[in-house]
mmCIF file with all atom_site columns, C-alpha atoms in Angstrom:
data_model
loop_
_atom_site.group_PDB
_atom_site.id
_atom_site.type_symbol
_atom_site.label_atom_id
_atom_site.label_alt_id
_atom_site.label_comp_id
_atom_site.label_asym_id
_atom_site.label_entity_id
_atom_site.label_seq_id
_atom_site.pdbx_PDB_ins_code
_atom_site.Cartn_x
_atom_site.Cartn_y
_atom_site.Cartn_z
_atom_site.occupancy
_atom_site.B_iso_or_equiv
_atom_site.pdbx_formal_charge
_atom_site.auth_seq_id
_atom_site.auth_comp_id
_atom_site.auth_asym_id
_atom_site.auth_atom_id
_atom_site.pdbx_PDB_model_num
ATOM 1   C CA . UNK R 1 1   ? 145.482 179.007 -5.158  1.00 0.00 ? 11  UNK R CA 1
ATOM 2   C CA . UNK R 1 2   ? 143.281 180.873 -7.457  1.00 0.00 ? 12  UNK R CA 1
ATOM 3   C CA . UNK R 1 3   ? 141.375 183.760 -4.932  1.00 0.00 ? 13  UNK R CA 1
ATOM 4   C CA . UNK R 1 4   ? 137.763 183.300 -5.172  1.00 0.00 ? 14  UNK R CA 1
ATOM 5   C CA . UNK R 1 5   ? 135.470 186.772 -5.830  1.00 0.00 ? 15  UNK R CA 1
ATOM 6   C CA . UNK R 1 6   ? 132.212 187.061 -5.646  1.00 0.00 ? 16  UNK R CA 1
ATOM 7   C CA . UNK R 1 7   ? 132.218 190.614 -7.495  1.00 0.00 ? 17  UNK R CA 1
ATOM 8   C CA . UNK R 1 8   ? 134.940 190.201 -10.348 1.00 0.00 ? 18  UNK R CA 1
ATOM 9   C CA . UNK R 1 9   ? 134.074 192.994 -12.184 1.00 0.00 ? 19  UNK R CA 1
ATOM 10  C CA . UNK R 1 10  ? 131.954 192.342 -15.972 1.00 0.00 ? 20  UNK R CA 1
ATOM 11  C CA . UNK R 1 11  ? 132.947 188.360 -15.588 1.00 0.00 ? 21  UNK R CA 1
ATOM 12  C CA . UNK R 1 12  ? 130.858 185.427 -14.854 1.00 0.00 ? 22  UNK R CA 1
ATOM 13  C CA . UNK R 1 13  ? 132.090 182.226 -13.009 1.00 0.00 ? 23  UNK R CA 1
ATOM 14  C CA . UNK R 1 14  ? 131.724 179.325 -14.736 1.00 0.00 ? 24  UNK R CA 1
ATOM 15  C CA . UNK R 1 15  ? 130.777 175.916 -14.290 1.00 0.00 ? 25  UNK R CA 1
ATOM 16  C CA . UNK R 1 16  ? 134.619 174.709 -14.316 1.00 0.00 ? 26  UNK R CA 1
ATOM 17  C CA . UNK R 1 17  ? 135.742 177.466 -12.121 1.00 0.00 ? 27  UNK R CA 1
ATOM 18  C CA . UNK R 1 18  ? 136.455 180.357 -14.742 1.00 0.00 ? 28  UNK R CA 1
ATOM 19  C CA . UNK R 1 19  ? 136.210 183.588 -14.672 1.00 0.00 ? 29  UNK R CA 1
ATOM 20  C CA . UNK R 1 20  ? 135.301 185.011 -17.826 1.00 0.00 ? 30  UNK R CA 1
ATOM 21  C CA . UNK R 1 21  ? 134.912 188.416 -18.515 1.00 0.00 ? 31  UNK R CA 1
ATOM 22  C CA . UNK R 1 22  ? 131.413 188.925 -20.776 1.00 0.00 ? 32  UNK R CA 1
ATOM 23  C CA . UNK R 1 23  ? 132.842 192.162 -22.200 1.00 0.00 ? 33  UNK R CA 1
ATOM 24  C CA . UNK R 1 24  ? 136.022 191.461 -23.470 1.00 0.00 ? 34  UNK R CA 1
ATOM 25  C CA . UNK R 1 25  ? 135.989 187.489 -23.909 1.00 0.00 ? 35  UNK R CA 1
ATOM 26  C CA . UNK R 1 26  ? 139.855 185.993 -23.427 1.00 0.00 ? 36  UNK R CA 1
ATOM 27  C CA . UNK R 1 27  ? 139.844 182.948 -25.006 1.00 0.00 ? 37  UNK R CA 1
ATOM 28  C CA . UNK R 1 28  ? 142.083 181.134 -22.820 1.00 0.00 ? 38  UNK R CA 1
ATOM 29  C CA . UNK R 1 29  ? 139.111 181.290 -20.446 1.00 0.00 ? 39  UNK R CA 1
ATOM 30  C CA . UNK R 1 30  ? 135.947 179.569 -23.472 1.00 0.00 ? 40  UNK R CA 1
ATOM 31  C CA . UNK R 1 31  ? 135.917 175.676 -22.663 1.00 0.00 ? 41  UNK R CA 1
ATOM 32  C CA . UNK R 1 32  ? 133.743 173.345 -24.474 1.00 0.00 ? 42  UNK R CA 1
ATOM 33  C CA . UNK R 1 33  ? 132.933 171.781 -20.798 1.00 0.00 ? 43  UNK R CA 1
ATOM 34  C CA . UNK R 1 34  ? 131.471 175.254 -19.678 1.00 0.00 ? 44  UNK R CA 1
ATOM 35  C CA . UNK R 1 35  ? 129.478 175.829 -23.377 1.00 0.00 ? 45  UNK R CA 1
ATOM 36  C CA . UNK R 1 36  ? 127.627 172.560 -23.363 1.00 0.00 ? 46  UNK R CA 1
ATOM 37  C CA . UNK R 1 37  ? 126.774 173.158 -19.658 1.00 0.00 ? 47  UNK R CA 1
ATOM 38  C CA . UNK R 1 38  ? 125.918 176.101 -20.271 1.00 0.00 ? 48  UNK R CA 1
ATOM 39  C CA . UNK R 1 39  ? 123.639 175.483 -23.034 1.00 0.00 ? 49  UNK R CA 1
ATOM 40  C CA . UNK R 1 40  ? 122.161 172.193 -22.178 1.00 0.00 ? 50  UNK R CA 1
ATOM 41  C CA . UNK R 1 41  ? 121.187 174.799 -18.563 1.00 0.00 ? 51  UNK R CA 1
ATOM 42  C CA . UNK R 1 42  ? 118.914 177.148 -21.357 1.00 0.00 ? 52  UNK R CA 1
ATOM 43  C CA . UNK R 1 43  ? 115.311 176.379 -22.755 1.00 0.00 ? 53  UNK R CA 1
ATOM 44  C CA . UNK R 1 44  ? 114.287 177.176 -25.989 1.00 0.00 ? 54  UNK R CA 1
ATOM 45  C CA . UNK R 1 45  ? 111.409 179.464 -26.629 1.00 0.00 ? 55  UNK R CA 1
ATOM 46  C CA . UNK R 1 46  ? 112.030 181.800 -23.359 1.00 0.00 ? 56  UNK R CA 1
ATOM 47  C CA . UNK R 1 47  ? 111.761 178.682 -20.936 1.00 0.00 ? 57  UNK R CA 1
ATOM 48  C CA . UNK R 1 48  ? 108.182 178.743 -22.138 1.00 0.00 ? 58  UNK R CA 1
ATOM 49  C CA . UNK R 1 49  ? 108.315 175.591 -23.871 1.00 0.00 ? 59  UNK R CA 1
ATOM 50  C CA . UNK R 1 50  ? 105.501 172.817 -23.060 1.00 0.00 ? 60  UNK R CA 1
ATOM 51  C CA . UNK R 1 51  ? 108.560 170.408 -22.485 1.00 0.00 ? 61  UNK R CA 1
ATOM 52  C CA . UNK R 1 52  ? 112.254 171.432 -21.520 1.00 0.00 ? 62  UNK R CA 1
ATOM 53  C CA . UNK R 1 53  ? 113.828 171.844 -24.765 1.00 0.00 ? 63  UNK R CA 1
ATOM 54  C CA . UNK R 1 54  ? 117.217 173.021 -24.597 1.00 0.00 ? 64  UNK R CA 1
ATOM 55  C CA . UNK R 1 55  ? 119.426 175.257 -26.898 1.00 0.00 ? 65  UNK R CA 1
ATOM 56  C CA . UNK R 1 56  ? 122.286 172.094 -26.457 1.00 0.00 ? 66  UNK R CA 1
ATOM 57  C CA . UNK R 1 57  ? 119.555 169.809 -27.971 1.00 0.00 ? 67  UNK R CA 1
ATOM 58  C CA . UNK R 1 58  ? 118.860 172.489 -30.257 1.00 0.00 ? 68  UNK R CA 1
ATOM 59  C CA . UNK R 1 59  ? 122.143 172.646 -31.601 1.00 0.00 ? 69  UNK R CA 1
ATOM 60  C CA . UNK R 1 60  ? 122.798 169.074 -31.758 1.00 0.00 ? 70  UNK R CA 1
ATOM 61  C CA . UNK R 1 61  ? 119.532 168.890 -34.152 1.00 0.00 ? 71  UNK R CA 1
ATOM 62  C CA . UNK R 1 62  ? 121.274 171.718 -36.234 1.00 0.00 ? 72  UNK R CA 1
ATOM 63  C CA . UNK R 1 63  ? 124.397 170.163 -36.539 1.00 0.00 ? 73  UNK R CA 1
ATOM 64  C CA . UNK R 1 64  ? 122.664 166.263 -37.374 1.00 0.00 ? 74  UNK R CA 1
ATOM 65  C CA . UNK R 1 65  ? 120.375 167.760 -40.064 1.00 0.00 ? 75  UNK R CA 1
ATOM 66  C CA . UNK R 1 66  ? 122.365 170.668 -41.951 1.00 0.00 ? 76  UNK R CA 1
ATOM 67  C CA . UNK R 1 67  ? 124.008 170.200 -45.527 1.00 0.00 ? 77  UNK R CA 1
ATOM 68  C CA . UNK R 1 68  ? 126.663 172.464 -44.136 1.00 0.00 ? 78  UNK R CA 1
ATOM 69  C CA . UNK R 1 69  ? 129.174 172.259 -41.616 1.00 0.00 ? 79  UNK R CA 1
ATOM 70  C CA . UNK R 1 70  ? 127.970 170.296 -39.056 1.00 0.00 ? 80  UNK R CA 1
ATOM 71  C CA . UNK R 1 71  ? 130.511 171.811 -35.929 1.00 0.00 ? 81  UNK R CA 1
ATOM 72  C CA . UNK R 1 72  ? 129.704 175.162 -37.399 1.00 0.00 ? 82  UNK R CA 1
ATOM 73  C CA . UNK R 1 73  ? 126.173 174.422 -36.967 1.00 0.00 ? 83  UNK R CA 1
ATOM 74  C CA . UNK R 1 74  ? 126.709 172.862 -33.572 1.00 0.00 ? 84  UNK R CA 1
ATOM 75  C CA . UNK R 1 75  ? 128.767 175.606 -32.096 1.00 0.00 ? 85  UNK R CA 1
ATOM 76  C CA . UNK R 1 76  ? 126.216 178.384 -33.840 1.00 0.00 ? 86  UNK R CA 1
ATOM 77  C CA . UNK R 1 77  ? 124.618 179.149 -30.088 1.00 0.00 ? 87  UNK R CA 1
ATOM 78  C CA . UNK R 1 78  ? 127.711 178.869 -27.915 1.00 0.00 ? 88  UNK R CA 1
ATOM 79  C CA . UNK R 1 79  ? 127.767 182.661 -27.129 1.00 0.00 ? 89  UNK R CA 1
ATOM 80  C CA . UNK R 1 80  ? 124.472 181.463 -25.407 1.00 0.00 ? 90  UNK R CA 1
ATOM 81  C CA . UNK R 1 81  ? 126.414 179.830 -23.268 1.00 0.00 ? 91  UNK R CA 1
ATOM 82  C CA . UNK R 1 82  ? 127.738 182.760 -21.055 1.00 0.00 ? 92  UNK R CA 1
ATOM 83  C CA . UNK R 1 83  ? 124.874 185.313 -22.022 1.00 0.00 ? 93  UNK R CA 1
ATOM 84  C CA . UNK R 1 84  ? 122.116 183.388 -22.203 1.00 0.00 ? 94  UNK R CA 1
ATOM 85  C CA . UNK R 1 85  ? 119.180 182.418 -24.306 1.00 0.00 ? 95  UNK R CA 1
ATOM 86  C CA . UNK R 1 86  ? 117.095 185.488 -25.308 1.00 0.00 ? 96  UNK R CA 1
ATOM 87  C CA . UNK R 1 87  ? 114.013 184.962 -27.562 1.00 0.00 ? 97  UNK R CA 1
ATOM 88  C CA . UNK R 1 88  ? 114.324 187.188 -30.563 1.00 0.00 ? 98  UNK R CA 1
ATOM 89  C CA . UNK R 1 89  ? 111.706 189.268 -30.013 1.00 0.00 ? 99  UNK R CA 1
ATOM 90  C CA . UNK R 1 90  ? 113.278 190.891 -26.849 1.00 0.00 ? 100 UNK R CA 1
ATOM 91  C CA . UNK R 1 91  ? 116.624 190.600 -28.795 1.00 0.00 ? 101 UNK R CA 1
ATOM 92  C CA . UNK R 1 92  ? 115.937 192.594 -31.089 1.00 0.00 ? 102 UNK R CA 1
ATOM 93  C CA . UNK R 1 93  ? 115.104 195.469 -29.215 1.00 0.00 ? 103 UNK R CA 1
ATOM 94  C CA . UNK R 1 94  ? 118.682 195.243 -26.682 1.00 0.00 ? 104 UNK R CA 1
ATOM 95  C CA . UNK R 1 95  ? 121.399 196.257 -29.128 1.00 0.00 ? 105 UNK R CA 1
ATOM 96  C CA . UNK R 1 96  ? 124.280 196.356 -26.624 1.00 0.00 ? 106 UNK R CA 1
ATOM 97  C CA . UNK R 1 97  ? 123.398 192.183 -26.445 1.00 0.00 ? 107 UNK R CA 1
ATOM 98  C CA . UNK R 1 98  ? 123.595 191.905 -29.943 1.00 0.00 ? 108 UNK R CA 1
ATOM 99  C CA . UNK R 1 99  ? 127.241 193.616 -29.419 1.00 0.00 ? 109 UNK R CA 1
ATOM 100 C CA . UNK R 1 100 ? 128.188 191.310 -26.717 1.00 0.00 ? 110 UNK R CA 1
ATOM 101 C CA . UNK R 1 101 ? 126.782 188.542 -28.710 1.00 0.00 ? 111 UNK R CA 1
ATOM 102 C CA . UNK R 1 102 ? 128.721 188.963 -31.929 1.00 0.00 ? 112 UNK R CA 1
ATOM 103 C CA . UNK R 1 103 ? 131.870 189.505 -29.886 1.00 0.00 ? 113 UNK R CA 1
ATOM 104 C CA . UNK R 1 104 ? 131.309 186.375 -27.967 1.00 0.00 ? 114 UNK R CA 1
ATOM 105 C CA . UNK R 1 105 ? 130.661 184.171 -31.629 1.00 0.00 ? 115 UNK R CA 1
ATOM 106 C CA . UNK R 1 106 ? 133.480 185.306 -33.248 1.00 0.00 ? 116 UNK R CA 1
ATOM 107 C CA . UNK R 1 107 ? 136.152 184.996 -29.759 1.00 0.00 ? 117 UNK R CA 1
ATOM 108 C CA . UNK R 1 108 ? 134.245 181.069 -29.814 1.00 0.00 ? 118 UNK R CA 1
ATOM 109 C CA . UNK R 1 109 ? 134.337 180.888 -33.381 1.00 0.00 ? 119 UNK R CA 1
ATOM 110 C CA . UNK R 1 110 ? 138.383 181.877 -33.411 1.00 0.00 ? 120 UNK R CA 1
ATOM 111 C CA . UNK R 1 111 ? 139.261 179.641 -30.875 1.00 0.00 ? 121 UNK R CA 1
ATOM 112 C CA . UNK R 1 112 ? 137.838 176.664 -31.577 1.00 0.00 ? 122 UNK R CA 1
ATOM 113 C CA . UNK R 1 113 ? 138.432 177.132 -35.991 1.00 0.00 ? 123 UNK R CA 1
ATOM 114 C CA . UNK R 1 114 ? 134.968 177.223 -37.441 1.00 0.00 ? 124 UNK R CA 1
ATOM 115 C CA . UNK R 1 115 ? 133.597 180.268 -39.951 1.00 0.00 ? 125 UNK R CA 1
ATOM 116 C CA . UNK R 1 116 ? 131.498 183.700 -38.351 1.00 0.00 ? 126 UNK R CA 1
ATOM 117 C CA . UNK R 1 117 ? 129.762 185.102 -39.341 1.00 0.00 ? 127 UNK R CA 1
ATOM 118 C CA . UNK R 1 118 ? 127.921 181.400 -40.404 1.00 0.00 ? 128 UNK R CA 1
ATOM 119 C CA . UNK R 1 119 ? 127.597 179.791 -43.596 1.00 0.00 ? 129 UNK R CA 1
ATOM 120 C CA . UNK R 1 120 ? 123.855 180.542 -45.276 1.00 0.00 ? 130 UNK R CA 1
ATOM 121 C CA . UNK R 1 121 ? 123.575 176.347 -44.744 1.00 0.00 ? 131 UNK R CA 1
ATOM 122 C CA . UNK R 1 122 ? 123.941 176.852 -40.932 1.00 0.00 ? 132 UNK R CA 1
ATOM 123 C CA . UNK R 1 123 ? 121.464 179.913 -40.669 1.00 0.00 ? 133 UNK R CA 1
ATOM 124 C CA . UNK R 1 124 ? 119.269 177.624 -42.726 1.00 0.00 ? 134 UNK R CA 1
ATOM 125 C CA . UNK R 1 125 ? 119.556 174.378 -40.230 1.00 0.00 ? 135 UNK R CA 1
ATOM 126 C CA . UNK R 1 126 ? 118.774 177.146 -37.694 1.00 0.00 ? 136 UNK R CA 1
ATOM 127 C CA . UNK R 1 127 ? 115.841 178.164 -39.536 1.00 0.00 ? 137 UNK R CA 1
ATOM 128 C CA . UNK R 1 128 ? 114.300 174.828 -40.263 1.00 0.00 ? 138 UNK R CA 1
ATOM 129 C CA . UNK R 1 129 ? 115.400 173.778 -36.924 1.00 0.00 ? 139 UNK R CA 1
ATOM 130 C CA . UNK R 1 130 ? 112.968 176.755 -35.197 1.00 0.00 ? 140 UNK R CA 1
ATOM 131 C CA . UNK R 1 131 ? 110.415 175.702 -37.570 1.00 0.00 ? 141 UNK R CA 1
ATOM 132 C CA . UNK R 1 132 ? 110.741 171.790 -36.530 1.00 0.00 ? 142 UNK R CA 1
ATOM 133 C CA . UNK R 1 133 ? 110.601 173.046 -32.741 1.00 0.00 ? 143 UNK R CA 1
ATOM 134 C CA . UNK R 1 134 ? 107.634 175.387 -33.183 1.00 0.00 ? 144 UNK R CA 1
ATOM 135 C CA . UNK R 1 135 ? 105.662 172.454 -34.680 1.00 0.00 ? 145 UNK R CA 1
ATOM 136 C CA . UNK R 1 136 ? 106.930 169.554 -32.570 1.00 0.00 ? 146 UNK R CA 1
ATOM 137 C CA . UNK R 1 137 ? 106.986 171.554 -29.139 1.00 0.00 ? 147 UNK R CA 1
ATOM 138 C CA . UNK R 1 138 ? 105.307 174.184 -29.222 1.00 0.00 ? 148 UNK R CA 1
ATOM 139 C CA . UNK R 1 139 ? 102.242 173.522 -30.494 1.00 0.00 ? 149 UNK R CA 1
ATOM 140 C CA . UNK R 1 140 ? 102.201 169.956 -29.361 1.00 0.00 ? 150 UNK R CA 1
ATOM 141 C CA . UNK R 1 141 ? 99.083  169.186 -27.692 1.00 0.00 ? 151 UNK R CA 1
ATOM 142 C CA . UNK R 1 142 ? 96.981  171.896 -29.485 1.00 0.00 ? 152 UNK R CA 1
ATOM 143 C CA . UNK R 1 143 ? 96.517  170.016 -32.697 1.00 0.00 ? 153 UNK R CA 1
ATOM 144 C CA . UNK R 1 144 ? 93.989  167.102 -33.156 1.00 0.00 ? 154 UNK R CA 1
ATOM 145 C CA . UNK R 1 145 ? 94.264  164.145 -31.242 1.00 0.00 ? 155 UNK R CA 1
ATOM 146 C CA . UNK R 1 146 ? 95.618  161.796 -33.871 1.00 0.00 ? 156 UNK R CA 1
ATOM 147 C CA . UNK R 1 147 ? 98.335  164.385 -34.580 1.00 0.00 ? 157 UNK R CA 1
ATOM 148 C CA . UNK R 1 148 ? 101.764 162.536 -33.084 1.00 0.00 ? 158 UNK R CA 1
ATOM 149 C CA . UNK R 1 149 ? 104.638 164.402 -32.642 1.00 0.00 ? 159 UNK R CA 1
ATOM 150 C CA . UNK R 1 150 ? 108.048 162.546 -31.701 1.00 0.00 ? 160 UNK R CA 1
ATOM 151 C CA . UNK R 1 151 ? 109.846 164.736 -29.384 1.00 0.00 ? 161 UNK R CA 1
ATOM 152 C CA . UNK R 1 152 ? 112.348 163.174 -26.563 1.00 0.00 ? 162 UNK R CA 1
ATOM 153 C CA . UNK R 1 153 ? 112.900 166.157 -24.352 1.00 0.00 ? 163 UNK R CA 1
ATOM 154 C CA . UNK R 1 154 ? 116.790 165.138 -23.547 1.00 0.00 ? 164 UNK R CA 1
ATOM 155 C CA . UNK R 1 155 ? 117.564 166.179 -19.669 1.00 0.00 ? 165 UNK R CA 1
ATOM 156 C CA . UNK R 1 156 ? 119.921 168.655 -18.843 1.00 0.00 ? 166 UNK R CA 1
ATOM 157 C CA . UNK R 1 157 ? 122.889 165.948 -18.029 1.00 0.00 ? 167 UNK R CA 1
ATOM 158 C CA . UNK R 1 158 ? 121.965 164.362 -21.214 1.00 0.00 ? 168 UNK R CA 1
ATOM 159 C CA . UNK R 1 159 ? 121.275 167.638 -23.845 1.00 0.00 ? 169 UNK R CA 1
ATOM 160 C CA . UNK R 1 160 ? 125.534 168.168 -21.927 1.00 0.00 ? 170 UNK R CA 1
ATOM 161 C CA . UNK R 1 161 ? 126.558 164.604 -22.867 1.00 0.00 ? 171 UNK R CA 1
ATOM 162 C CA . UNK R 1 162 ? 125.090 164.139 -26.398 1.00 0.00 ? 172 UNK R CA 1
ATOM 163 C CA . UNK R 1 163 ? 126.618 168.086 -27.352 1.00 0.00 ? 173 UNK R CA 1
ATOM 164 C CA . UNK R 1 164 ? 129.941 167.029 -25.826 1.00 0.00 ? 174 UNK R CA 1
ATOM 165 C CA . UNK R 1 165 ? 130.052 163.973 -27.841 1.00 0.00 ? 175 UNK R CA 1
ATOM 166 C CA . UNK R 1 166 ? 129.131 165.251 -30.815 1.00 0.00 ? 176 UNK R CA 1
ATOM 167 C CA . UNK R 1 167 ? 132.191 168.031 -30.658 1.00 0.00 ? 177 UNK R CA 1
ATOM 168 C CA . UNK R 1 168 ? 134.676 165.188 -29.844 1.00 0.00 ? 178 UNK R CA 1
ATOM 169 C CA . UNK R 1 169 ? 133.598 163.212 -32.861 1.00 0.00 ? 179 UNK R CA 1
ATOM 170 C CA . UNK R 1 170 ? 133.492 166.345 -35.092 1.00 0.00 ? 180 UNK R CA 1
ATOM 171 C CA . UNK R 1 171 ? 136.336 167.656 -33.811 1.00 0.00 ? 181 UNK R CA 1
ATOM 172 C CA . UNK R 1 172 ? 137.980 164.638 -35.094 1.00 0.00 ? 182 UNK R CA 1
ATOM 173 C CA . UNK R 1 173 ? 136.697 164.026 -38.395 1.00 0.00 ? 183 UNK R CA 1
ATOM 174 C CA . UNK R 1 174 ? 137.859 167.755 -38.807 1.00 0.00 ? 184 UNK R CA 1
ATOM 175 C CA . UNK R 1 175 ? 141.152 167.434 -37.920 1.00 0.00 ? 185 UNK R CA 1
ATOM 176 C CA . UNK R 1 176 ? 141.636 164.496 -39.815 1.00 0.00 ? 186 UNK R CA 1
ATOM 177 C CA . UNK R 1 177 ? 140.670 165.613 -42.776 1.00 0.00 ? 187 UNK R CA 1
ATOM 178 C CA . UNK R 1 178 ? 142.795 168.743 -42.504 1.00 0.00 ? 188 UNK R CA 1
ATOM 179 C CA . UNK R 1 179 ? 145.651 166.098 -41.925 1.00 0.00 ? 189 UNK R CA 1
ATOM 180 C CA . UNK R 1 180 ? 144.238 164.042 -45.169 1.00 0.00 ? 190 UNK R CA 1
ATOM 181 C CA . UNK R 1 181 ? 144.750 167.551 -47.136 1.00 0.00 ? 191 UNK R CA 1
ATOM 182 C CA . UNK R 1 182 ? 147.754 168.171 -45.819 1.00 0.00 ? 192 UNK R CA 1
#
């Protein structure tokens, strides 16, 4: 039975049980189970969101409306996962998250066989995608009254379900067509 420690040194437990060590990633210890919960457990925008918009939802978006890759684009937060969300503006000023971040994306981005650093089409979906949110959540309510914006705010079981889903069914379409090629 695996012993149960409260103070594993640099690691995180995860939702499935894991341990996984946020300073030197192994990536027998990254599953897809623990990323979506992971992200669809973070809010966009700090948490400071009008609505609870999550980074899971966020990436599903990405990954439905790039010209790119679409599992690059959904796996482009899943360092988020174990380190959390943290709005740019306060990133930019922590360089040692940065670090952990960019080993984190490209442990994730080995093991599961998608490009890092991204494609310019997935920094793009990103990019439009913030755009999109800023408009359609964050500033929803303070434009004129006839102004609609359609924004389902998914739950946190749900943002898990849809992200899951959408890997499977990418997963698959990748792996076929690598066994088309082949």
């Amino acid at each position: 039975m695996k012993q149960e420690n409260l103070f594993t040194p640099d690691c995180i437990r995860t939702n499935t049980g894991q341990y996984v060590n946020v300073i030197n990633p192994d990536p027998s210890t990254i599953l897809i189970e623990d990323i979506a919960h992971g992200l669809a457990g973070q809010l966009r925008f700090g948490a400071q969101s009008p609505i609870r918009y999550t980074v899971a939802q966020h990436c599903v978006e990405c990954a439905r409306h790039t010209e790119g890759d679409k599992f690059e684009a959904l796996m482009h937060d899943a360092s988020e996962a174990y380190l959390g969300d943290m709005a740019s503006p306060i990133k930019q000023h922590l360089p040692d998250y940065k670090v952990l971040e960019e080993k984190f994306s490209i442990v994730i981005a080995n093991k599961f066989g998608y490009n890092y650093p991204y494609h310019s089409l997935t920094k793009l979906a990103d990019i439009n995608a913030l755009k999109w949110e800023w408009d359609a959540v964050m500033l929803a309510g303070t434009h004129p009254p006839n102004t609609i914006y359609l924004v389902e705010a998914w739950s946190a079981e749900r943002a898990k379900e849809e992200f899951l889903k959408m890997f499977h069914e990418l997963d698959i379409l990748r792996k076929e067509s690598v066994t088309w090629v082949q």
